[in-house]
Tab-separated table of C-alpha atoms and ligand atoms in Angstrom:
chain	number	residue	atom	x	y	z
A	730	MET	CA	-42.303	74.604	-35.735
A	731	LEU	CA	-44.322	76.048	-32.834
A	732	SER	CA	-43.289	78.642	-30.265
A	733	PRO	CA	-45.006	77.666	-27.006
A	734	THR	CA	-45.687	80.316	-24.343
A	735	ASP	CA	-43.312	80.748	-21.410
A	736	LEU	CA	-45.696	78.784	-19.170
A	737	GLU	CA	-45.909	75.947	-21.643
A	738	LEU	CA	-42.156	75.893	-22.135
A	739	ALA	CA	-41.591	75.841	-18.267
A	740	ASP	CA	-43.877	72.720	-18.168
A	741	LEU	CA	-42.081	71.251	-21.187
A	742	ALA	CA	-38.814	71.549	-19.425
A	743	LEU	CA	-40.252	69.455	-16.490
A	744	VAL	CA	-41.662	66.850	-18.864
A	745	LEU	CA	-38.240	66.607	-20.347
A	746	LEU	CA	-36.688	66.109	-16.922
A	747	GLY	CA	-39.083	63.124	-16.516
A	748	VAL	CA	-41.952	64.726	-14.650
A	749	ARG	CA	-45.411	63.580	-15.513
A	750	LEU	CA	-47.640	66.514	-15.660
A	751	PRO	CA	-50.849	66.206	-13.652
A	752	PHE	CA	-52.519	68.546	-16.213
A	753	ARG	CA	-54.006	67.668	-19.468
A	754	ARG	CA	-51.969	70.354	-21.258
A	755	LEU	CA	-48.618	72.122	-21.120
A	756	GLY	CA	-49.327	75.401	-19.218
A	757	GLY	CA	-52.573	73.767	-17.815
A	758	THR	CA	-54.146	73.637	-14.339
A	759	LEU	CA	-55.761	71.026	-12.146
A	760	ALA	CA	-59.060	72.316	-13.498
A	761	ASP	CA	-58.193	70.087	-16.528
A	762	PRO	CA	-56.417	67.149	-14.988
A	763	ASP	CA	-54.546	64.659	-17.080
A	764	GLU	CA	-56.235	61.190	-16.890
A	765	GLY	CA	-54.355	60.029	-20.031
A	766	ALA	CA	-51.771	57.406	-20.477
A	767	GLY	CA	-48.662	57.663	-18.385
A	768	GLY	CA	-45.369	55.822	-18.793
A	769	ALA	CA	-42.055	56.845	-20.068
A	770	GLU	CA	-43.463	58.016	-23.408
A	771	HIS	CA	-45.335	60.879	-22.048
A	772	GLN	CA	-48.328	62.110	-23.718
A	773	VAL	CA	-49.137	65.831	-23.379
A	774	GLY	CA	-51.656	68.176	-24.816
A	775	LEU	CA	-51.029	71.626	-26.285
A	776	ALA	CA	-53.538	74.358	-26.867
A	777	LEU	CA	-53.517	75.199	-30.618
A	778	PRO	CA	-55.946	77.218	-32.800
A	779	ASP	CA	-57.381	75.369	-35.689
A	780	PRO	CA	-55.445	75.822	-38.864
A	781	GLN	CA	-52.191	74.949	-37.026
A	782	ALA	CA	-53.780	72.090	-35.302
A	783	THR	CA	-55.055	70.523	-38.400
A	784	ALA	CA	-51.774	70.984	-40.078
A	785	ALA	CA	-49.915	69.337	-37.156
A	786	VAL	CA	-52.394	66.431	-37.199
A	787	ARG	CA	-51.872	65.949	-40.867
A	788	ALA	CA	-48.026	65.974	-40.488
A	789	GLY	CA	-48.304	63.676	-37.412
A	790	GLN	CA	-45.447	65.526	-35.837
A	791	VAL	CA	-44.607	68.981	-34.745
A	792	LEU	CA	-41.502	70.641	-33.337
A	793	LEU	CA	-41.535	72.867	-30.266
A	794	ALA	CA	-39.052	75.758	-30.147
A	795	ASP	CA	-37.748	77.684	-27.134
A	796	ARG	CA	-37.755	81.502	-26.821
A	797	GLN	CA	-34.611	81.679	-29.057
A	798	GLY	CA	-36.375	79.597	-31.706
A	799	ILE	CA	-34.160	76.548	-31.077
A	800	PRO	CA	-36.225	73.224	-31.364
A	801	VAL	CA	-36.215	71.598	-27.908
A	802	ALA	CA	-38.718	68.831	-28.327
A	803	ALA	CA	-40.950	67.048	-30.809
A	804	LEU	CA	-44.537	65.923	-30.356
A	805	ASP	CA	-44.930	62.619	-32.345
A	806	ASP	CA	-48.038	60.698	-33.200
A	807	VAL	CA	-49.990	63.985	-33.033
A	808	ARG	CA	-53.782	63.844	-32.920
A	809	GLY	CA	-56.418	66.425	-32.574
A	810	GLU	CA	-58.464	67.094	-29.471
A	811	PRO	CA	-60.921	69.910	-28.731
A	812	GLY	CA	-58.889	73.237	-28.581
A	813	GLY	CA	-55.596	71.784	-29.533
A	814	ILE	CA	-53.450	68.656	-30.157
A	815	ARG	CA	-52.076	65.706	-28.242
A	816	GLY	CA	-48.856	63.839	-28.812
A	817	ARG	CA	-45.920	61.922	-27.409
A	818	VAL	CA	-43.139	64.153	-26.225
A	819	ARG	CA	-39.628	63.356	-27.492
A	820	ALA	CA	-36.587	65.377	-26.358
A	821	LEU	CA	-34.373	66.675	-29.127
A	822	ALA	CA	-31.207	65.453	-27.409
A	823	ALA	CA	-28.852	67.981	-28.961
A	824	ALA	CA	-30.992	70.857	-27.947
A	825	ILE	CA	-31.753	69.945	-24.252
A	826	ARG	CA	-30.389	72.440	-21.933
A	827	THR	CA	-29.013	70.576	-18.841
A	828	GLU	CA	-28.317	73.920	-17.118
A	829	HIS	CA	-30.983	76.050	-15.663
A	830	PRO	CA	-29.782	79.550	-16.503
A	831	ALA	CA	-30.112	80.809	-12.943
A	832	SER	CA	-28.940	77.826	-11.124
A	833	GLY	CA	-25.770	76.378	-12.702
A	834	PRO	CA	-25.729	72.831	-11.794
A	835	ALA	CA	-27.422	70.264	-14.169
A	836	VAL	CA	-30.754	69.247	-12.859
A	837	PRO	CA	-30.998	65.985	-14.734
A	838	ALA	CA	-28.274	64.531	-12.572
A	839	VAL	CA	-30.658	64.410	-9.567
A	840	PRO	CA	-32.890	61.495	-10.530
A	841	ALA	CA	-29.991	59.003	-10.038
A	842	VAL	CA	-29.890	59.852	-6.397
A	843	PRO	CA	-32.199	57.743	-4.479
A	844	ALA	CA	-32.536	59.525	-1.220
A	845	VAL	CA	-34.288	62.713	-2.343
A	846	GLN	CA	-36.403	63.505	0.730
A	847	ALA	CA	-38.043	66.850	0.124
A	848	VAL	CA	-39.270	69.093	-2.618
A	849	LEU	CA	-39.439	72.594	-1.348
A	850	ALA	CA	-41.752	74.776	-3.421
A	851	GLY	CA	-41.087	78.394	-2.940
A	852	ARG	CA	-40.214	78.605	0.739
A	853	PRO	CA	-37.139	78.180	2.901
A	854	PHE	CA	-36.645	75.570	5.427
A	855	LEU	CA	-38.534	76.162	8.649
A	856	ALA	CA	-36.664	75.354	11.873
A	857	ASP	CA	-36.695	71.711	13.162
A	858	GLU	CA	-37.415	70.240	9.709
A	859	PRO	CA	-35.177	67.262	9.215
A	860	ALA	CA	-32.408	68.050	6.699
A	861	PRO	CA	-32.885	65.754	3.685
A	862	ASP	CA	-29.979	64.284	1.613
A	863	VAL	CA	-31.005	66.030	-1.380
A	864	ALA	CA	-33.583	68.784	-1.541
A	865	LEU	CA	-35.206	69.841	-4.691
A	866	VAL	CA	-35.902	73.635	-4.698
A	867	LEU	CA	-38.507	74.712	-7.033
A	868	VAL	CA	-37.170	77.850	-8.419
A	869	PRO	CA	-39.877	80.220	-9.855
A	870	THR	CA	-39.465	80.758	-13.594
A	871	GLY	CA	-41.323	84.002	-13.408
A	872	GLY	CA	-38.546	85.365	-11.011
A	873	ALA	CA	-40.693	85.301	-7.941
A	874	THR	CA	-42.877	82.947	-5.881
A	875	PRO	CA	-46.667	83.716	-5.528
A	876	ASP	CA	-45.749	85.515	-2.328
A	877	GLY	CA	-43.381	87.719	-4.323
A	878	MET	CA	-40.175	86.222	-2.944
A	879	PRO	CA	-37.494	86.612	-5.634
A	880	SER	CA	-35.642	83.527	-6.702
A	881	ARG	CA	-32.453	84.867	-5.211
A	882	THR	CA	-33.838	85.221	-1.734
A	883	LEU	CA	-35.425	81.890	-1.969
A	884	ARG	CA	-32.151	80.276	-2.877
A	885	GLU	CA	-30.223	82.156	-0.187
A	886	ALA	CA	-32.866	81.455	2.448
A	887	VAL	CA	-32.969	77.697	1.582
A	888	ARG	CA	-29.252	77.503	1.932
A	889	ALA	CA	-29.149	79.535	5.037
A	890	GLY	CA	-31.746	77.217	6.723
A	891	LEU	CA	-29.589	74.142	6.395
A	892	PRO	CA	-28.234	72.934	9.753
A	893	THR	CA	-24.543	73.754	10.024
A	894	GLY	CA	-22.488	70.911	8.700
A	895	SER	CA	-25.451	69.330	6.959
A	896	ALA	CA	-24.653	67.234	3.909
A	897	THR	CA	-27.866	68.144	2.158
A	898	ARG	CA	-27.332	68.821	-1.575
A	899	LEU	CA	-29.681	71.354	-3.113
A	900	ALA	CA	-30.821	70.880	-6.729
A	901	GLU	CA	-32.944	73.365	-8.357
A	902	VAL	CA	-35.821	72.641	-10.638
A	903	PRO	CA	-37.387	75.459	-12.750
A	904	PHE	CA	-41.033	75.740	-11.786
A	905	ALA	CA	-43.814	77.838	-13.050
A	906	PHE	CA	-46.355	78.796	-10.336
A	907	ARG	CA	-50.016	79.148	-11.225
A	908	ASP	CA	-52.733	78.556	-8.599
A	909	PRO	CA	-52.267	76.830	-5.211
A	910	ALA	CA	-53.937	73.566	-5.922
A	911	SER	CA	-52.237	73.103	-9.338
A	912	ASP	CA	-48.840	74.247	-7.726
A	913	ARG	CA	-49.333	71.578	-5.164
A	914	ALA	CA	-50.154	68.739	-7.651
A	915	LEU	CA	-47.166	69.823	-9.844
A	916	ALA	CA	-44.827	69.889	-6.966
A	917	ASP	CA	-45.914	66.396	-5.993
A	918	ALA	CA	-45.429	65.282	-9.471
A	919	VAL	CA	-41.906	66.737	-9.514
A	920	GLY	CA	-41.281	64.887	-6.166
A	921	ARG	CA	-42.483	61.616	-7.640
A	922	ALA	CA	-40.382	61.961	-10.802
A	923	PHE	CA	-37.220	62.461	-8.586
A	924	GLY	CA	-38.170	59.854	-5.902
A	925	ALA	CA	-38.774	62.340	-3.179
A	926	ALA	CA	-39.991	61.013	0.180
A	927	ARG	CA	-41.967	64.167	1.069
A	928	THR	CA	-43.119	67.379	-0.502
A	929	GLU	CA	-43.278	70.724	1.279
A	930	VAL	CA	-45.287	73.366	-0.526
A	931	LEU	CA	-45.785	76.880	0.453
A	932	GLY	CA	-49.307	77.747	0.507
A	933	ALA	CA	-52.152	79.307	2.497
A	934	GLY	CA	-52.590	75.985	4.302
A	935	ASP	CA	-49.105	76.127	5.759
A	936	ALA	CA	-49.740	77.500	9.247
A	937	ARG	CA	-46.094	78.054	10.228
A	938	TRP	CA	-45.427	79.915	6.899
A	939	ARG	CA	-48.474	82.152	7.659
A	940	GLU	CA	-46.996	82.811	11.085
A	941	VAL	CA	-43.726	83.902	9.443
A	942	LEU	CA	-45.502	86.305	7.175
A	943	GLY	CA	-47.615	87.647	9.954
A	944	ARG	CA	-44.549	88.374	12.071
A	945	LEU	CA	-42.763	89.977	9.267
A	946	ASP	CA	-45.726	92.323	8.627
A	947	ARG	CA	-45.891	93.186	12.312
A	948	ALA	CA	-42.050	93.632	12.491
A	949	ASP	CA	-42.124	91.046	15.239
A	950	PRO	CA	-38.893	89.138	15.589
A	951	LEU	CA	-38.766	85.664	14.067
A	952	PRO	CA	-37.896	83.225	16.843
A	953	THR	CA	-35.301	80.529	16.038
A	954	THR	CA	-37.967	77.907	16.914
A	955	LEU	CA	-39.739	79.055	13.727
A	956	VAL	CA	-36.763	79.823	11.419
A	957	ALA	CA	-33.016	79.643	11.655
A	958	ALA	CA	-31.423	83.069	12.548
A	959	ASP	CA	-29.704	83.228	9.156
A	960	VAL	CA	-32.996	82.566	7.368
A	961	ALA	CA	-34.655	85.399	9.350
A	962	THR	CA	-32.090	87.824	8.071
A	963	HIS	CA	-32.965	86.935	4.473
A	964	LEU	CA	-36.687	87.060	5.154
A	965	GLU	CA	-36.601	90.266	6.949
A	966	ARG	CA	-34.657	91.946	4.071
A	967	TRP	CA	-37.126	90.443	1.579
A	968	ARG	CA	-40.319	91.641	3.388
A	969	PRO	CA	-39.786	94.680	5.567
A	970	PRO	CA	-42.802	95.875	7.659
A	971	PRO	CA	-45.336	98.030	5.874
A	972	SER	CA	-43.801	101.226	7.338
A	973	ARG	CA	-40.610	100.496	5.188
A	974	ARG	CA	-42.123	98.528	2.331
A	975	GLY	CA	-42.657	100.036	-1.051
A	976	LEU	CA	-46.217	101.209	-1.643
A	977	VAL	CA	-48.232	102.332	-4.691
A	978	VAL	CA	-51.463	104.262	-3.928
A	979	MET	CA	-53.475	104.423	-7.285
A	980	PHE	CA	-56.520	106.809	-7.466
A	981	THR	CA	-58.932	105.817	-10.043
A	982	GLY	CA	-62.129	107.623	-11.003
A	983	LEU	CA	-63.795	109.863	-13.614
A	984	SER	CA	-62.201	113.118	-14.787
A	985	GLY	CA	-62.963	115.863	-12.276
A	986	SER	CA	-63.642	113.261	-9.583
A	987	GLY	CA	-60.829	114.678	-7.298
A	988	LYS	CA	-57.969	112.284	-8.064
A	989	SER	CA	-55.274	114.821	-8.747
A	990	THR	CA	-56.375	116.991	-5.774
A	991	LEU	CA	-56.249	113.948	-3.271
A	992	ALA	CA	-53.169	112.619	-4.794
A	993	ALA	CA	-51.300	115.852	-4.357
A	994	ALA	CA	-52.708	116.224	-0.807
A	995	LEU	CA	-51.586	112.615	0.192
A	996	ALA	CA	-48.089	113.233	-1.249
A	997	ASP	CA	-47.900	116.510	0.685
A	998	HIS	CA	-48.916	114.807	3.910
A	999	VAL	CA	-46.314	112.015	3.375
A	1000	ARG	CA	-43.555	114.467	2.579
A	1001	ASP	CA	-44.292	116.907	5.323
A	1002	ARG	CA	-45.310	114.557	8.161
A	1003	THR	CA	-43.461	111.298	7.671
A	1004	GLU	CA	-39.950	109.866	7.107
A	1005	ARG	CA	-41.119	108.230	3.781
A	1006	THR	CA	-40.263	109.341	0.351
A	1007	THR	CA	-42.882	109.823	-2.259
A	1008	SER	CA	-43.331	110.391	-5.960
A	1009	VAL	CA	-46.495	111.571	-7.749
A	1010	LEU	CA	-47.538	110.201	-11.087
A	1011	ASP	CA	-50.381	112.554	-11.935
A	1012	GLY	CA	-52.534	111.862	-14.990
A	1013	ASP	CA	-51.988	115.103	-16.727
A	1014	GLU	CA	-48.341	115.231	-16.057
A	1015	VAL	CA	-47.802	111.567	-17.214
A	1016	ARG	CA	-49.809	112.377	-20.378
A	1017	ARG	CA	-47.318	115.136	-21.177
A	1018	LEU	CA	-43.991	113.511	-20.250
A	1019	LEU	CA	-44.417	109.624	-20.368
A	1020	SER	CA	-47.353	109.157	-22.642
A	1021	ALA	CA	-47.289	112.042	-25.078
A	1022	ASP	CA	-47.567	109.521	-27.943
A	1023	LEU	CA	-50.843	108.212	-26.771
A	1024	GLY	CA	-54.538	109.018	-27.379
A	1025	PHE	CA	-57.651	107.845	-25.548
A	1026	ASP	CA	-58.692	104.634	-27.329
A	1027	LYS	CA	-58.783	101.475	-25.219
A	1028	ALA	CA	-55.305	100.328	-26.217
A	1029	ALA	CA	-53.771	103.673	-25.533
A	1030	ARG	CA	-55.435	103.946	-22.205
A	1031	GLU	CA	-54.177	100.383	-21.330
A	1032	THR	CA	-50.620	101.312	-22.338
A	1033	ASN	CA	-50.777	104.575	-20.328
A	1034	VAL	CA	-51.833	102.865	-17.174
A	1035	ARG	CA	-49.312	100.000	-17.643
A	1036	ARG	CA	-46.579	102.562	-18.032
A	1037	ILE	CA	-47.692	104.338	-14.825
A	1038	GLY	CA	-47.776	100.992	-13.082
A	1039	PHE	CA	-44.329	100.148	-14.295
A	1040	VAL	CA	-42.813	103.385	-13.047
A	1041	ALA	CA	-44.672	103.118	-9.769
A	1042	SER	CA	-43.365	99.613	-9.302
A	1043	LEU	CA	-39.828	100.905	-9.699
A	1044	VAL	CA	-40.408	103.404	-6.883
A	1045	ALA	CA	-41.930	100.674	-4.657
A	1046	GLU	CA	-39.035	98.274	-5.392
A	1047	HIS	CA	-36.817	100.852	-3.675
A	1048	GLY	CA	-39.113	101.263	-0.725
A	1049	GLY	CA	-40.770	104.535	-1.720
A	1050	VAL	CA	-44.394	105.547	-1.896
A	1051	ALA	CA	-45.798	106.220	-5.486
A	1052	VAL	CA	-49.051	108.030	-5.730
A	1053	CYS	CA	-50.678	107.905	-9.156
A	1054	ALA	CA	-53.913	109.449	-10.332
A	1055	PRO	CA	-54.914	108.149	-13.827
A	1056	ILE	CA	-58.636	107.555	-14.752
A	1057	ALA	CA	-57.548	103.996	-15.297
A	1058	PRO	CA	-61.034	102.871	-16.578
A	1059	TYR	CA	-60.388	99.220	-17.199
A	1060	ALA	CA	-60.497	96.620	-14.456
A	1061	ALA	CA	-58.140	94.160	-16.090
A	1062	THR	CA	-55.401	96.791	-16.504
A	1063	ARG	CA	-55.699	97.870	-12.930
A	1064	GLN	CA	-55.429	94.392	-11.887
A	1065	GLU	CA	-52.387	93.836	-14.002
A	1066	VAL	CA	-50.788	96.840	-12.331
A	1067	ARG	CA	-51.686	95.444	-8.910
A	1068	GLN	CA	-50.015	92.200	-9.754
A	1069	ARG	CA	-46.883	93.701	-10.948
A	1070	VAL	CA	-46.657	95.986	-7.937
A	1071	GLU	CA	-47.337	93.198	-5.474
A	1072	GLN	CA	-44.110	91.517	-6.669
A	1073	VAL	CA	-42.117	94.214	-5.110
A	1074	GLY	CA	-44.334	95.957	-2.535
A	1075	ASP	CA	-48.015	96.823	-1.691
A	1076	PHE	CA	-50.697	98.171	-3.848
A	1077	LEU	CA	-53.768	100.125	-2.696
A	1078	LEU	CA	-56.677	101.087	-5.031
A	1079	VAL	CA	-58.471	104.118	-3.963
A	1080	HIS	CA	-61.797	104.544	-6.027
A	1081	VAL	CA	-62.694	108.246	-6.134
A	1082	ALA	CA	-66.381	107.391	-6.674
A	1083	THR	CA	-67.702	110.935	-7.267
A	1084	PRO	CA	-70.962	110.728	-9.353
A	1085	LEU	CA	-70.700	111.658	-13.001
A	1086	GLU	CA	-73.238	114.439	-12.560
A	1087	VAL	CA	-71.010	116.059	-9.960
A	1088	CYS	CA	-67.912	115.778	-12.056
A	1089	GLU	CA	-69.764	117.147	-14.986
A	1090	GLU	CA	-71.026	120.090	-13.044
A	1091	ARG	CA	-67.528	120.872	-11.767
A	1092	ASP	CA	-66.200	120.615	-15.276
A	1093	VAL	CA	-62.857	122.092	-14.237
A	1094	LYS	CA	-61.325	121.894	-17.697
A	1095	GLY	CA	-64.639	122.456	-19.731
A	1096	LEU	CA	-64.025	119.001	-21.210
A	1097	TYR	CA	-67.427	117.646	-20.263
A	1098	ALA	CA	-69.211	120.470	-22.117
A	1099	ARG	CA	-67.060	119.868	-25.170
A	1100	ALA	CA	-67.636	116.154	-24.958
A	1101	ARG	CA	-71.393	116.625	-24.764
A	1102	ALA	CA	-71.131	118.834	-27.798
A	1103	GLY	CA	-69.369	115.986	-29.661
A	1104	LEU	CA	-66.071	117.923	-29.732
A	1105	VAL	CA	-64.081	115.410	-27.647
A	1106	PRO	CA	-64.534	111.765	-28.843
A	1107	GLN	CA	-64.358	108.866	-26.510
A	1108	PHE	CA	-64.703	110.885	-23.303
A	1109	THR	CA	-64.775	108.627	-20.177
A	1110	GLY	CA	-68.295	108.524	-18.604
A	1111	ILE	CA	-69.963	110.284	-21.717
A	1112	SER	CA	-68.940	108.235	-24.751
A	1113	ASP	CA	-66.329	105.994	-23.311
A	1114	PRO	CA	-66.580	103.228	-20.502
A	1115	TYR	CA	-65.399	103.424	-16.897
A	1116	GLU	CA	-65.418	100.054	-15.250
A	1117	GLU	CA	-66.240	100.502	-11.555
A	1118	PRO	CA	-63.718	98.698	-9.413
A	1119	ASP	CA	-65.022	95.882	-7.225
A	1120	ASP	CA	-61.630	95.454	-5.677
A	1121	ALA	CA	-61.027	98.956	-4.359
A	1122	ASP	CA	-59.129	99.093	-0.968
A	1123	VAL	CA	-60.726	102.469	-0.149
A	1124	VAL	CA	-63.765	104.339	-1.590
A	1125	VAL	CA	-64.262	108.044	-1.330
A	1126	ASP	CA	-66.972	110.240	-2.838
A	1127	THR	CA	-65.929	113.878	-2.896
A	1128	SER	CA	-69.481	114.988	-3.445
A	1129	ARG	CA	-70.131	113.777	0.128
A	1130	LEU	CA	-66.754	114.508	1.797
A	1131	THR	CA	-64.615	117.613	1.863
A	1132	GLU	CA	-61.114	117.266	0.456
A	1133	GLN	CA	-59.751	117.013	4.010
A	1134	GLN	CA	-62.313	114.314	5.045
A	1135	ALA	CA	-61.531	112.363	1.889
A	1136	LEU	CA	-57.866	112.637	2.634
A	1137	ASP	CA	-58.462	111.472	6.303
A	1138	VAL	CA	-60.223	108.304	5.148
A	1139	VAL	CA	-57.300	107.423	3.020
A	1140	LEU	CA	-54.822	108.211	5.781
A	1141	ALA	CA	-56.729	106.150	8.304
A	1142	HIS	CA	-56.439	103.082	5.923
A	1143	LEU	CA	-52.745	103.814	5.597
A	1144	ARG	CA	-52.217	104.012	9.311
A	1145	ALA	CA	-54.339	100.985	10.034
A	1146	GLY	CA	-52.301	98.892	7.610
A	1147	GLY	CA	-49.061	100.084	9.184
A	1148	TRP	CA	-47.887	101.979	5.980
A	1149	LEU	CA	-47.911	105.330	7.844
A	1150	SER	CA	-47.559	106.061	11.382
B	2184	LIG	N1	-61.372	111.367	-24.269
B	2184	LIG	C1	-60.950	111.580	-22.854
B	2184	LIG	N2	-61.401	110.842	-21.852
B	2184	LIG	C2	-60.958	111.072	-20.640
B	2184	LIG	N3	-60.109	112.072	-20.384
B	2184	LIG	C3	-59.584	112.809	-21.413
B	2184	LIG	C4	-60.069	112.696	-22.656
B	2184	LIG	N4	-59.300	113.580	-23.525
B	2184	LIG	C5	-58.604	114.249	-22.683
B	2184	LIG	N5	-58.696	113.908	-21.437
B	2184	LIG	C6	-57.986	114.456	-20.339
B	2184	LIG	O1	-56.929	113.446	-19.893
B	2184	LIG	C7	-56.991	113.125	-18.622
B	2184	LIG	C8	-57.218	111.644	-18.333
B	2184	LIG	O2	-56.008	111.037	-18.676
B	2184	LIG	P1	-55.511	109.696	-18.137
B	2184	LIG	O3	-54.090	109.407	-18.497
B	2184	LIG	O4	-55.855	109.817	-16.530
B	2184	LIG	O5	-56.571	108.698	-18.716
B	2184	LIG	S1	-56.523	107.108	-18.855
B	2184	LIG	O6	-56.131	106.496	-17.425
B	2184	LIG	O7	-55.407	106.798	-19.716
B	2184	LIG	O8	-57.784	106.603	-19.314
B	2184	LIG	C9	-58.303	113.819	-18.011
B	2184	LIG	O9	-57.736	114.502	-16.803
B	2184	LIG	P2	-58.328	114.246	-15.441
B	2184	LIG	O10	-59.433	115.225	-15.361
B	2184	LIG	O11	-57.216	114.690	-14.541
B	2184	LIG	O12	-58.799	112.957	-15.133
B	2184	LIG	C10	-58.763	114.719	-18.990
B	2184	LIG	O13	-58.472	116.025	-18.598
B	2185	LIG	N1	-64.055	117.089	-1.721
B	2185	LIG	C1	-63.363	117.327	-2.798
B	2185	LIG	N2	-62.234	116.638	-2.966
B	2185	LIG	C2	-61.455	116.835	-3.979
B	2185	LIG	N3	-61.706	117.723	-5.006
B	2185	LIG	C3	-62.855	118.455	-4.782
B	2185	LIG	C4	-63.738	118.381	-3.690
B	2185	LIG	N4	-64.666	119.293	-3.764
B	2185	LIG	C5	-64.390	119.949	-4.951
B	2185	LIG	N5	-63.263	119.500	-5.562
B	2185	LIG	C6	-62.774	120.058	-6.752
B	2185	LIG	O1	-63.018	119.155	-7.784
B	2185	LIG	C7	-61.966	119.260	-8.876
B	2185	LIG	C8	-61.298	117.952	-8.873
B	2185	LIG	O2	-60.400	117.955	-9.971
B	2185	LIG	P1	-59.105	117.010	-10.058
B	2185	LIG	O3	-58.637	116.881	-8.592
B	2185	LIG	O4	-58.270	117.568	-10.999
B	2185	LIG	O5	-59.850	115.735	-10.399
B	2185	LIG	P2	-59.282	114.663	-11.391
B	2185	LIG	O6	-57.797	114.490	-11.216
B	2185	LIG	O7	-60.002	113.352	-10.972
B	2185	LIG	O8	-59.673	115.059	-12.731
B	2185	LIG	C9	-61.012	120.227	-8.340
B	2185	LIG	O9	-61.197	121.602	-8.782
B	2185	LIG	C10	-61.322	120.345	-6.794
B	2185	LIG	O10	-60.990	121.556	-6.195
């Protein structure tokens, strides 16, 4: 029995609902489209490392279990292919869940309805769209759309957008978003499976949706020609303007570059001169309180930065400003934190790009001297890596700027983006 990933399981759920995946594999993307045989007996691929793949091919069949370990489907006539296996999907009838946990009504009832007119992927109705008989709402399995709209807001906003007295039935289909082109292809496939007449997908190409987002950012009112008044209420609550939206400012840089100094100065400014609330997650303090169990190897640093990102995202979720100042030497972990935070608010990365020589000369804590003497192993910049960000929103070098000047650069960015007045 195999335990597919959440993404693979999400796609498997669609396949079991009769959707023909446009991807070669469960959990795939359009980069690897499926040109294989279609039909009712749907063939799908599954990435699988070799000993397991060989065993599955030898057995000719493999069972796929959900997160609880309950078998939900079988792959029959399994054959090998590069990087995995391929087989015919068969639902294990007893195990199929007809209820999407978040939505209630049984999704498989929908294909029987001939007049499905729209698939709405991750966005509410816009004004003057004709109300369909049945609308399939693609409810994000990860909890939020690529724009960070939580499933609940999406559901409420779609309902609120229906014209009064409309007979439209909403049916929810669990949907795992990945990248815009693949999302579009998968949404179209869902539409085809359910006989939908048209598909509406949120995406960068949707000019009216971009207009909605732009107006929300500028705190401009949403006219009823763009969205229904009730929808506007939901959207405004979902995405307040930057001055009221949660914000995480993460300073990253070498030890002694000036992160703590600037983080404290920024937090003081926000506390003293604005109406916003702020919390500081300073590297040293976090190490004492939140990460006392961790050392400085790669895994420990990643865990430390993830923890900081998690706490910061909670602050942002409630509309606050979190200022953090870890070294955060790894690009992938910083990116992970950015993605987490952007589900609930905004994230700004400030690279404190003070050169190593200057940090070492300052040697506030005497750690560089000890590291050079071999007394502190894995010291960032000396015997451990620091991956320079290429995605920093602001860069300051405190060997060229005074503390006040560096703070002013950060503040100018925050004012320009509307986070601070
Ligand atoms: N091996 C090694 N490498 C780097 N830094 C070390 C090390 N050992 C201890 N210290 C002290 O720990 C502070 C860095 O902790 P961080 O939590 O910010 O680091 S990380 O983001 O988890 O990499 C850092 O503090 P800052 O100077 O404030 O950056 C150092 O004082
Ligand atoms: N322009 C500047 N901006 C920030 N810190 C500066 C500047 N010039 C000198 N410093 C000094 O550099 C040191 C930076 O230490 P710190 O803020 O703890 O850095 P980090 O948190 O990156 O380790 C402090 O002693 C600070 O007074």
